[in-house]
XYZ file of C-alpha atoms in Angstrom:
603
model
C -5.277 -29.264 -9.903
C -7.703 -27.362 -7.655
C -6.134 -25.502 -5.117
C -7.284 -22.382 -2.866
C -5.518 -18.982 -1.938
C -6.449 -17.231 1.142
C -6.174 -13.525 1.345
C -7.821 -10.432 3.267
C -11.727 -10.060 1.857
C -12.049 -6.357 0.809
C -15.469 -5.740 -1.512
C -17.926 -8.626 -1.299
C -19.673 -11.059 -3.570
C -18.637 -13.919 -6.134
C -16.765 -13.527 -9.438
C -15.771 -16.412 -11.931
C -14.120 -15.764 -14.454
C -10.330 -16.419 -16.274
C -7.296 -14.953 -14.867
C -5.220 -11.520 -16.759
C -1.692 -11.148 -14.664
C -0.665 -7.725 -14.788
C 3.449 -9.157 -14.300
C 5.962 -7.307 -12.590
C 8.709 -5.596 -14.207
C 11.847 -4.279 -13.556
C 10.778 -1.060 -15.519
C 7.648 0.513 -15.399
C 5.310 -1.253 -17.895
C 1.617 0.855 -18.669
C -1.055 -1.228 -18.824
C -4.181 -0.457 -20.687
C -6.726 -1.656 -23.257
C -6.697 -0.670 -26.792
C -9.718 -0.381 -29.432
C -9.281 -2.750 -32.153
C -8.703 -0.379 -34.973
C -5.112 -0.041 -32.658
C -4.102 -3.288 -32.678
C -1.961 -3.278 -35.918
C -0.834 -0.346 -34.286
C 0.267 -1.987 -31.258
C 1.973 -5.526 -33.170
C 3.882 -2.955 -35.429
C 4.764 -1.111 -32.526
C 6.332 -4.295 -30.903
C 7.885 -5.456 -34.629
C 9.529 -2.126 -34.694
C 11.181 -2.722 -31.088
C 12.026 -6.333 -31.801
C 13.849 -4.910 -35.454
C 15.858 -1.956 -33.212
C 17.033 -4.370 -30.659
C 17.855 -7.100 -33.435
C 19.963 -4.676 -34.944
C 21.312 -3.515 -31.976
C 22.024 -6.921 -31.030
C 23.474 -7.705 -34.622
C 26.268 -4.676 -33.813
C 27.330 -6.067 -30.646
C 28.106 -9.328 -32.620
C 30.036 -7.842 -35.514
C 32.071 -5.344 -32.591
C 32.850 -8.877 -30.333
C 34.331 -10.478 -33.490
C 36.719 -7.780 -33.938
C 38.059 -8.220 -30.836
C 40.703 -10.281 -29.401
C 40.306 -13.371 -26.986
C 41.965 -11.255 -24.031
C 38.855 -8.528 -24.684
C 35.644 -10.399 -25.290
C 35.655 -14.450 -24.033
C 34.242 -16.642 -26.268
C 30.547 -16.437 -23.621
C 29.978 -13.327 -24.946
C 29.940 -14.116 -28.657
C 27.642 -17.165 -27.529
C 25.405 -15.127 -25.223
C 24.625 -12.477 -27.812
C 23.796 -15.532 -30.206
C 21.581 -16.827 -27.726
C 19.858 -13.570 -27.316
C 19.289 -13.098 -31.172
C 17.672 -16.616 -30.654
C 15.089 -15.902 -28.104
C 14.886 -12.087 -30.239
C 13.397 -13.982 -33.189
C 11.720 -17.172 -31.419
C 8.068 -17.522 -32.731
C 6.764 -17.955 -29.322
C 7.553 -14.638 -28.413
C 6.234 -12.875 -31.082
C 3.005 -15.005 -31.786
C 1.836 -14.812 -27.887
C 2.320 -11.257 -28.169
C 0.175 -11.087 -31.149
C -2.516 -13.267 -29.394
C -2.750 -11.202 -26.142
C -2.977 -7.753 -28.544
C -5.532 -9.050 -30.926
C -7.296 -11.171 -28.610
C -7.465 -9.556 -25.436
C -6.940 -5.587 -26.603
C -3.659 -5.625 -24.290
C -1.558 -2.395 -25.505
C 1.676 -3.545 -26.606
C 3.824 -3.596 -23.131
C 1.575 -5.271 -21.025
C 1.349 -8.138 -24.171
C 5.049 -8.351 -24.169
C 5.478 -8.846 -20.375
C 2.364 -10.823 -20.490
C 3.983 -13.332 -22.652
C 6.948 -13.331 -20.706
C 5.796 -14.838 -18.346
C 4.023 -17.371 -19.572
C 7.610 -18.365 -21.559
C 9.156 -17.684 -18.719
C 7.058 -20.440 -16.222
C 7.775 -22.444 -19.189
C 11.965 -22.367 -18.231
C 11.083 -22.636 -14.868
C 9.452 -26.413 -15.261
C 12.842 -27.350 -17.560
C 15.105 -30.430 -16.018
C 18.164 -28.986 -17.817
C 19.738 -26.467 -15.036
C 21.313 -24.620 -18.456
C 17.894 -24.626 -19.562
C 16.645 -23.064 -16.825
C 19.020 -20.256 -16.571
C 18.183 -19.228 -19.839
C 15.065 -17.480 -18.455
C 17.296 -14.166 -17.708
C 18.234 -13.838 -20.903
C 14.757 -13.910 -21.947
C 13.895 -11.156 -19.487
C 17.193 -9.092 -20.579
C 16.005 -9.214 -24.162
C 12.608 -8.711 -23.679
C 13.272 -5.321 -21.313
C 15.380 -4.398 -24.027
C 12.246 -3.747 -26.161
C 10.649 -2.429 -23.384
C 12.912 -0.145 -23.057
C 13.009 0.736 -27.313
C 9.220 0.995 -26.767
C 9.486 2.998 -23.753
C 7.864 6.890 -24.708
C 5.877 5.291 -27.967
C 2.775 4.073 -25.907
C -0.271 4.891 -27.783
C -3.240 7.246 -26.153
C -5.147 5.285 -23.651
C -8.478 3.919 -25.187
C -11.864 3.661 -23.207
C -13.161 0.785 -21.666
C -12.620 -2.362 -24.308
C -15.383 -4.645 -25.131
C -15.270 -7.871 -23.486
C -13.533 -10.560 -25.404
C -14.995 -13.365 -26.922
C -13.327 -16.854 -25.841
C -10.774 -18.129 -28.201
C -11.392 -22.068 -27.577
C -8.541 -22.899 -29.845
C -6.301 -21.099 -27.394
C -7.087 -23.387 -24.201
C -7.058 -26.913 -23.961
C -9.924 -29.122 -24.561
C -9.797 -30.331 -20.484
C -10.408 -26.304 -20.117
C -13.542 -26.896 -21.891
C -14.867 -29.083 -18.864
C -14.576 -26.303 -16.486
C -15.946 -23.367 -18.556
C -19.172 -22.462 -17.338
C -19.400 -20.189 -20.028
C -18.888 -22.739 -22.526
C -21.507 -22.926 -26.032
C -23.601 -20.449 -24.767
C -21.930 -17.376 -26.338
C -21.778 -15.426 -24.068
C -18.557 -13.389 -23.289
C -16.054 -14.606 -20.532
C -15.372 -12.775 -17.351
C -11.656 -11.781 -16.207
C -10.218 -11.266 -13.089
C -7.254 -9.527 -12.334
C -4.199 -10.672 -10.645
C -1.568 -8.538 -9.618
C 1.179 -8.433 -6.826
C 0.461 -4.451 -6.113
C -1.976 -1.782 -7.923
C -1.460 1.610 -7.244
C -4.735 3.909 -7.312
C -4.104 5.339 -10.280
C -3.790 1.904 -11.806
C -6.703 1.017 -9.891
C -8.544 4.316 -11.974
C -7.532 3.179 -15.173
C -9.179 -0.370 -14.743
C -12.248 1.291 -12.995
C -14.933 1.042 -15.848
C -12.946 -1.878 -17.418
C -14.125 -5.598 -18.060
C -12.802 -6.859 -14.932
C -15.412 -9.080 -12.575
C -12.600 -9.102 -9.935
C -9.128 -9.066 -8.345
C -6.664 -10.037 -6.060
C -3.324 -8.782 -4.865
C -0.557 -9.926 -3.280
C -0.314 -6.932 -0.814
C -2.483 -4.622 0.598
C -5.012 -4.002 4.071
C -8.566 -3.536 4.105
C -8.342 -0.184 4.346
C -5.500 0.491 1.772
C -6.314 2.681 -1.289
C -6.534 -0.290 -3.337
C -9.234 -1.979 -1.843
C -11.186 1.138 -1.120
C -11.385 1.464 -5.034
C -12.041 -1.952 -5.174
C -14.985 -1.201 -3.091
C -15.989 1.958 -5.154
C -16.225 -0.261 -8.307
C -18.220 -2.795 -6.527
C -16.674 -6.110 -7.805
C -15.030 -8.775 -5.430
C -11.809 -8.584 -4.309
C -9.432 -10.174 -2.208
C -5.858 -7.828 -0.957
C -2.637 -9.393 1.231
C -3.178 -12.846 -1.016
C 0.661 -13.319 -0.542
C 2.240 -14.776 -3.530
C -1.223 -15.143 -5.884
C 0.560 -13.731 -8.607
C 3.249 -16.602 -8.762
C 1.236 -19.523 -7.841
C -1.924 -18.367 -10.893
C -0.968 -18.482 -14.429
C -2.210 -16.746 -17.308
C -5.969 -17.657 -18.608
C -6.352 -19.772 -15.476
C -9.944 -20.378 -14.344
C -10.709 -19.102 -11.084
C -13.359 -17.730 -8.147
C -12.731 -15.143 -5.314
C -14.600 -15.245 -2.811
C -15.051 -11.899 -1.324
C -16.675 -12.685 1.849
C -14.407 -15.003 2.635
C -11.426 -13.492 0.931
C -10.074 -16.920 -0.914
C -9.276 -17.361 -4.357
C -10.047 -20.462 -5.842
C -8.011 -22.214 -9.012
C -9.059 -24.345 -11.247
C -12.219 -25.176 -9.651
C -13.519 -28.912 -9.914
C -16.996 -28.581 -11.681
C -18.955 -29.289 -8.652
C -16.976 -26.101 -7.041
C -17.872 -24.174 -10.017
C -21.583 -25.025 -9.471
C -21.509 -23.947 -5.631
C -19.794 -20.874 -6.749
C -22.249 -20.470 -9.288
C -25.365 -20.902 -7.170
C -23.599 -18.437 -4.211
C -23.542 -16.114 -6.683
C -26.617 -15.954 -8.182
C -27.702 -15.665 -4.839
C -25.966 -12.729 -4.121
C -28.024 -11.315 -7.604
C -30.904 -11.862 -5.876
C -29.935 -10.293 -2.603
C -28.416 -7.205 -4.298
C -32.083 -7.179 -6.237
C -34.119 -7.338 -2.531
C -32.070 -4.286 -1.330
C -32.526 -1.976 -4.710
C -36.236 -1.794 -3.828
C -34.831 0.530 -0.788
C -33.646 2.862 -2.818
C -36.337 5.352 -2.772
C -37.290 4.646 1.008
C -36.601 7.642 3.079
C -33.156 6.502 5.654
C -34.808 6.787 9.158
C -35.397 4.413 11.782
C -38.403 2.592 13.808
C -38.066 5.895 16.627
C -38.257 8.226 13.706
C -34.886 9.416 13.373
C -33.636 10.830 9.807
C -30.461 9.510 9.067
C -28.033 11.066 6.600
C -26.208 8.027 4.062
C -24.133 10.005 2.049
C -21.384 8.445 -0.732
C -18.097 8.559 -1.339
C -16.858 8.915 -4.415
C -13.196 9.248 -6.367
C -14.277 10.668 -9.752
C -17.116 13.579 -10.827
C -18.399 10.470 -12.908
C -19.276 8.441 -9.876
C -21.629 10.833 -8.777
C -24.147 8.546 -11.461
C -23.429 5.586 -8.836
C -24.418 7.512 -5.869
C -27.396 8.979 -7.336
C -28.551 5.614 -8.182
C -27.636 4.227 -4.589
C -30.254 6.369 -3.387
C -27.641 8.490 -1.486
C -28.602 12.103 -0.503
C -25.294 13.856 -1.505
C -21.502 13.434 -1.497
C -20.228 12.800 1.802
C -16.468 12.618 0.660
C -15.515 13.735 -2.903
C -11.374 12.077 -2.877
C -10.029 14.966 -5.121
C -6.510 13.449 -4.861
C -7.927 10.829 -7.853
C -7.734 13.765 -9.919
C -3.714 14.408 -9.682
C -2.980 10.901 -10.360
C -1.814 8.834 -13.505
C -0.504 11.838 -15.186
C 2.872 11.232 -16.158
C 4.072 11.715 -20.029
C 6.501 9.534 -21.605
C 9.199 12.015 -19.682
C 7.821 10.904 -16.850
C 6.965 14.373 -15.739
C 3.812 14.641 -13.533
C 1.418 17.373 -14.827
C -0.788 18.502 -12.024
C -4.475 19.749 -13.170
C -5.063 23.381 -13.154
C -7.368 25.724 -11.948
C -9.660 25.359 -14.724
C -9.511 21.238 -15.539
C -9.912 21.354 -11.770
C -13.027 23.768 -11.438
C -14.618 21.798 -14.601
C -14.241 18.487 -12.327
C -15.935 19.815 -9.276
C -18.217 21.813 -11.436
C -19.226 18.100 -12.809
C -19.767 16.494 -9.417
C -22.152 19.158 -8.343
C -24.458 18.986 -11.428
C -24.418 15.351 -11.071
C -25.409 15.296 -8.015
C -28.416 17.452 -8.726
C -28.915 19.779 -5.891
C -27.684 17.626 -3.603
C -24.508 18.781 -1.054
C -21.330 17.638 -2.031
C -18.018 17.772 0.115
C -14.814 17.918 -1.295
C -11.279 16.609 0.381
C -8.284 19.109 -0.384
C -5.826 17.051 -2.024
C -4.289 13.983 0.256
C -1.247 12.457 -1.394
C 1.514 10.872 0.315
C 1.886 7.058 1.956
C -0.113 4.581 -0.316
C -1.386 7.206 -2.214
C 2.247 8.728 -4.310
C 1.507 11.490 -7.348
C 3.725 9.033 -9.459
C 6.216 6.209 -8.985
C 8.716 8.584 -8.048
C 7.325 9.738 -5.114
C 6.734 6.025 -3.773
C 10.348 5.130 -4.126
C 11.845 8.132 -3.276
C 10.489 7.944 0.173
C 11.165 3.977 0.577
C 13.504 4.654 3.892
C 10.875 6.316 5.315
C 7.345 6.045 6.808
C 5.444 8.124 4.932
C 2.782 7.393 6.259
C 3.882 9.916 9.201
C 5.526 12.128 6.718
C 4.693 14.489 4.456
C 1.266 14.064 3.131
C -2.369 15.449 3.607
C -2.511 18.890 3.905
C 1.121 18.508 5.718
C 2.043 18.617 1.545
C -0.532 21.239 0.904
C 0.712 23.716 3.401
C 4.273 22.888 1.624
C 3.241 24.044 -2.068
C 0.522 27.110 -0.920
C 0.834 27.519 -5.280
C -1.035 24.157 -5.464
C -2.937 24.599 -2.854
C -4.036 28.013 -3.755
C -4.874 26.841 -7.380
C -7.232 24.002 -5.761
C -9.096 26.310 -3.249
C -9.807 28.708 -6.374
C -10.859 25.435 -8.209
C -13.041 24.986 -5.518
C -14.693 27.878 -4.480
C -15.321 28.995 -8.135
C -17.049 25.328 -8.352
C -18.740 26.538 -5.089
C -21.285 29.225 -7.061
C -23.004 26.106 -9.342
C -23.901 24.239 -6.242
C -23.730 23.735 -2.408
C -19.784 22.639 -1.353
C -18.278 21.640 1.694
C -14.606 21.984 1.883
C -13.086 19.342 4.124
C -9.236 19.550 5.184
C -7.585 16.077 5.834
C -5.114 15.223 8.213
C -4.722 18.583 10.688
C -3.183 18.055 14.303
C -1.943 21.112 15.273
C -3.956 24.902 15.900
C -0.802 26.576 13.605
C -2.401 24.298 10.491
C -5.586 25.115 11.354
C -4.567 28.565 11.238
C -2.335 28.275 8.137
C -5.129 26.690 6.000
C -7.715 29.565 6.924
C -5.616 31.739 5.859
C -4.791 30.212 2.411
C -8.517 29.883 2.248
C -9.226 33.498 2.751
C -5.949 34.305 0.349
C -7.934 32.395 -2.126
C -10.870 34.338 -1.847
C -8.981 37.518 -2.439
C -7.473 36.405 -5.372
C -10.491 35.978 -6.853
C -11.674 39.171 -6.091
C -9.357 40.589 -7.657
C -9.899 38.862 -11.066
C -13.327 39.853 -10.409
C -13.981 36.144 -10.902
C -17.522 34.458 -9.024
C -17.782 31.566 -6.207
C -20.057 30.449 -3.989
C -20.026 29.735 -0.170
C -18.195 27.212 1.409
C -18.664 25.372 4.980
C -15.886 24.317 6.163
C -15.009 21.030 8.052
C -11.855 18.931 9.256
C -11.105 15.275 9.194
C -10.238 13.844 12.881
C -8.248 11.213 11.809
C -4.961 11.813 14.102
C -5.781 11.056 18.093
C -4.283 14.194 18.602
C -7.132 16.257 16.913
C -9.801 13.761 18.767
C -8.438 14.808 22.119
C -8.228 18.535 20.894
C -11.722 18.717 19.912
C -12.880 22.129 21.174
C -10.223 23.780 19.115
C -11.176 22.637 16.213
C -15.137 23.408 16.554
C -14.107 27.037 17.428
C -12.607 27.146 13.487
C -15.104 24.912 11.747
C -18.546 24.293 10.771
C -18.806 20.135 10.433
C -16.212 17.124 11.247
C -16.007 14.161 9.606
C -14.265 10.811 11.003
C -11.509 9.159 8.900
C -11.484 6.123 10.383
C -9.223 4.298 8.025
C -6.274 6.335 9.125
C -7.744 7.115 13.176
C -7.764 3.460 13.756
C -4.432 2.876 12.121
C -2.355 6.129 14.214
C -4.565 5.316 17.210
C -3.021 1.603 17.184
C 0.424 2.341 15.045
C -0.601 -0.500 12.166
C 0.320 0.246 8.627
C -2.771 0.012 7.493
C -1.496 -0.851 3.626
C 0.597 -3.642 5.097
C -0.822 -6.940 5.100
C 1.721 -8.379 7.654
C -0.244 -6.646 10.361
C -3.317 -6.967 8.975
C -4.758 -9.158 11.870
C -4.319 -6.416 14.290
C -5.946 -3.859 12.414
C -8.981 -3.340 14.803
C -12.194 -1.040 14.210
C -13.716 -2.471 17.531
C -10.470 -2.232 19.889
C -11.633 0.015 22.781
C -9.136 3.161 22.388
C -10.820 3.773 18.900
C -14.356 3.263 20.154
C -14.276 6.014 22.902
C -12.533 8.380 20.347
C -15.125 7.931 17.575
C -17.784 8.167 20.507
C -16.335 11.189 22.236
C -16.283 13.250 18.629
C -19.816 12.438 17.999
C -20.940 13.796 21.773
C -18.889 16.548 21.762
C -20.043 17.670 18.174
C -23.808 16.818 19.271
C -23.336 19.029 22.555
C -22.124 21.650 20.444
C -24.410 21.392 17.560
C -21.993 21.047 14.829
C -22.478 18.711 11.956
C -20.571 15.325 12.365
C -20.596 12.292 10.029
C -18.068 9.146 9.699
C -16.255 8.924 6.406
C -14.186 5.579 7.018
C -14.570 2.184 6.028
C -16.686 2.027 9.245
C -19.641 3.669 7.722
C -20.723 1.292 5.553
C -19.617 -1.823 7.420
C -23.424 -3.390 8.812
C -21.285 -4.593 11.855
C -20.968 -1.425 13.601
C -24.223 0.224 12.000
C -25.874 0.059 15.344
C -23.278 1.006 17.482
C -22.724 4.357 15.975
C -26.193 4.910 15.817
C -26.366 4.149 19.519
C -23.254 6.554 20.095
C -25.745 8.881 18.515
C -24.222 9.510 14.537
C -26.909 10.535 11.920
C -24.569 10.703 9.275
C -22.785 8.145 6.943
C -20.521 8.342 4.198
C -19.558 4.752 2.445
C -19.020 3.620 -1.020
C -22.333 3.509 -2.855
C -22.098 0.060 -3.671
C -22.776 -0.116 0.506
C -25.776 2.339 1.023
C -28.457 -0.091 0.528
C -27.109 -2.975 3.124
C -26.677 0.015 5.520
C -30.065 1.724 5.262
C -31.948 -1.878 5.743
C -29.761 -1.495 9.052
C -31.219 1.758 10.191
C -34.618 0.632 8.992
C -34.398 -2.045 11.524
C -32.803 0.206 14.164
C -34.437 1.567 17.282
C -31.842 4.203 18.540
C -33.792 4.720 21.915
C -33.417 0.866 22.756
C -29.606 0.777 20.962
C -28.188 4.581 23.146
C -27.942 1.815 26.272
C -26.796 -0.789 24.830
C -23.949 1.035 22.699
C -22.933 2.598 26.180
C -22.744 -1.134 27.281
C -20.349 -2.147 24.257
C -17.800 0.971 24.971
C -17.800 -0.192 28.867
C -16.860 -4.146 27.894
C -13.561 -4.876 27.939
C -14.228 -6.971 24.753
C -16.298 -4.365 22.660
C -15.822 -6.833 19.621
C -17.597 -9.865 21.318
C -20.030 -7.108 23.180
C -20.709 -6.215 18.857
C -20.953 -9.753 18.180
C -23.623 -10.809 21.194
């Protein structure tokens, strides 16, 4: 039955494909493909884990039949039988085997995978017994996770795309594959209630063509990965992840952020037309990317990318953009835990190597680097998430707030930096400051840094030096932070969220998460004029920059710099070849002054 699942429409364009549920667990479960020399590896890894908790099980048994009535009730003994059961059931162990071999799953994410599909299975059972017997299959099944837990296997490269088993899917499946006899390989989307960013890093360069979550804002980490990789993807879809099962066909809809499942054929060929017109869009726009960035007046305008990895520097070169306008080093501290789950931070020299890479990919061109911003939807680990559950950590200790707290890191990463600094030109960009003591602090780390490396006798390069104004409180405090640094940049993910207090992660609030509300217009306008006036260097590094919607108006409020995903620098330089900035300065004054700047944007 076709039905339709609305959601919040972060990264544009059309994907069809099957559905791969990454299942929630009540352990942490890694999920990652495999090459296929691995996947004996991976079965025998699951065998072994099924054998330990078989005779672990078998134990139990032979300790409850020693006992009396008064210490183990006849349940038990029944309940452990019952577990042995589901242990050696065949549709356990085969599913697992088909989601290894077929789809290179590693061994965890097979086991819960199958779970669940068993599990939906109990769920549709009359028998209320019946039913119930679905937490015993979860008990026995985290029992292996947990055997298997510290055995994962080193996590492979991207995975070829898999062709589609048609004995695995009935033959009515067949009448909705548009895929079907021509050979070609089938495209997956992901489901998922949450992905964190590192989990969003590890399926960067995979096979997906999609994905939806249950959770998330426009603006939260997840979708601005999402963006980064340039597929379509829908956040805040609610309860996705229940209502799609395994292997399901489906579309999303990124414009319109809805997910479609099991599409009718006649919805899979309007799908399938909307998206090959979106090839041929995407096609119109890459003959812009050699055309110079400056408008019908003749101003130059700056579209610069941002980027998570040194490797996505290749995107932004191909983009056409002219250097790195936000380099998010945090990407590089995440994922790291080993099976003790201990976090290993990157050192000075992984860390130097990394920048070093982003430079020389950039070839010439500037490239500015964040300091490390961890904290709210962006944790180290899974630790750090639910440590800080009680809190709002979004107001708590994160951005350079955590840097300041651990000068060892810090220091460490400003080395990193500045030795990177001497194969290339760097800006250094410091997220998150508020107060003149931070400012203060941070300079002095910086210069700290320098001296450290003067005394190893070690080279770097220059560094200019910029600040984020994403905290009202540094937008209202503007002349003390152009008396410290050379360049600003606008973070207007988190300025719009502090300026109106919406969590901008949570999709509850979603709807009043605002980019045009009027308080957030006059402070993105009043840091561009007052950076202008003094003639410091000012660019926007938020989602705003490469939204087409407000193109105009911050060229009218007088910005010549971007910074977007790359994915968006084409659709924004048509913009600013259309633009007239003499005829847009009045009319952008005219959209602060309305008392509905959104339907002022609009008109």
């Amino acid at each position: 039955m076709t039905f339709a699942v609305h959601g919040l429409p972060v990264a544009r364009g059309i994907a069809i494909g099957r559905a791969v549920l990454v299942v929630s667990s009540r352990i942490d479960v890694a999920h990652y493909f495999i090459k296929p020399e691995e996947i004996e590896t991976e079965i025998d890894r699951v065998r072994t884990a099924r054998n330990a908790v078989a005779d672990e099980l078998t134990k139990l048994q032979a300790s409850v039949a020693q006992m009396g009535p008064n210490d183990a009730p006849h349940e038990l003994a029944a309940l452990l039988e019952v577990h042995q059961m589901l242990l050696q059931d065949e549709a356990l162990s085969g599913g697992v085997k088909h989601w290894v071999s077929d789809r290179l799953y590693n061994a965890e994410w097979a086991l819960t995978t199958q779970l669940e599909v068993i599990a939906r299975q109990f769920d549709e059972m009359e028998d209320p017994y019946l039913r119930e017997r679905k937490a015993d299959l979860e008990q026995v099944v985290e029992r292996m996770l947990h055997r298997m837990k510290g055995t994962a296997a080193v996590l492979a490269p991207s995975p070829p795309r898999r062709k589609r088993a048609a004995a695995s899917h009935d033959q009515d499946d067949e009448d909705h594959d548009p895929t079907a006899g021509d050979g070609f390989d089938v495209p997956l989307v992901l489901i998922a209630h949450d992905l964190s960013p590192a989990d969003m890093l590890q399926f960067k360069k995979s096979v997906f063509a999609g994905f939806v979550t249950d959770v998330g804002g426009r603006t939260s980490h997840t979708a601005i990965v999402a963006r980064s990789m340039d597929i379509p993807a829908i956040v805040g879809a609610r309860s996705a992840s229940q209502l799609v099962r395994q292997d399901d066909w489906v579309i999303i809809d990124g414009e319109a952020g809805v997910m479609i499942v099991d599409p009718s054929p006649i919805i899979l060929a309007e799908y399938g037309f909307k998206q090959r017109q979106g090839d041929l869009e995407r096609g119109r726009l890459a003959r812009l990317r050699h055309k110079p960035a400056v408008t019908l007046d003749g101003q130059r305008v700056e579209l610069l990318a941002n980027i998570e990895m040194p490797e996505d520097t290749a995107g932004a070169v191909k983009a056409g953009a002219v250097g790195v306008g936000l380099f998010r080093s945090e990407f590089l501290f995440m994922g790291r835990e080993n099976s003790a789950r201990q976090t290993r931070l990157p050192d000075e020299e992984e860390q130097y190597q990394a920048y070093t890479r982003a430079v020389e990919g950039m070839q010439g061109m500037p490239v500015t680097i964040r300091t490390i911003d961890v904290g709210a939807d962006k944790p180290l680990d899974g630790k750090s998430a639910s440590k800080q559950e009680h809190l709002n950590p979004a107001l708590g200790l994160r951005a350079i707030r955590w840097s300041l707290a651990d000068p060892a890191m810090f220091l460490t990463q400003l080395r990193a930096i500045l030795r990177a600094a001497a194969h290339g030109e760097i800006h250094l960009l410091i997220p998150m400051l508020a107060h003149a003591s931070e400012i203060r602090q941070t300079l002095s780390l910086i210069d700290f840094a320098r001296a450290e490396l003067d005394s190893r006798g070690a080279v770097y390069g220059p560094l200019k030096l910029g600040a984020m104004i994403e905290i009202p409180a540094a937008a209202l405090t503007l002349k003390t932070f152009l008396k410290h640094f050379d360049f600003l940049s606008i973070g207007t993910n988190d300025l719009i969220q502090y300026t109106l207090a919406i969590d901008r992660a949570d999709e509850a609030v979603a709807h009043l998460y605002d980019p045009a509300h009027p308080a957030v217009l006059k402070l993105v306008a009043d840091t561009i004029t007052e950076c202008r006036r003094q003639g410091k260097g000012v660019s926007v590094c938020g989602e705003m920059a490469g939204d087409v919607a407000f193109t105009r108006l911050l060229l009218g409020l007088g910005l010549r710099s971007f910074s977007m995903h790359p994915s968006r620098i084409l659709a924004v330089k048509q913009e600013v070849l259309r633009a007239d900035t003499g005829k847009l300065e009045p009319w952008a004054k005219g959209v602060l002054d309305a008392d509905d700047p959104a339907a002022a944007l609009a008109g």
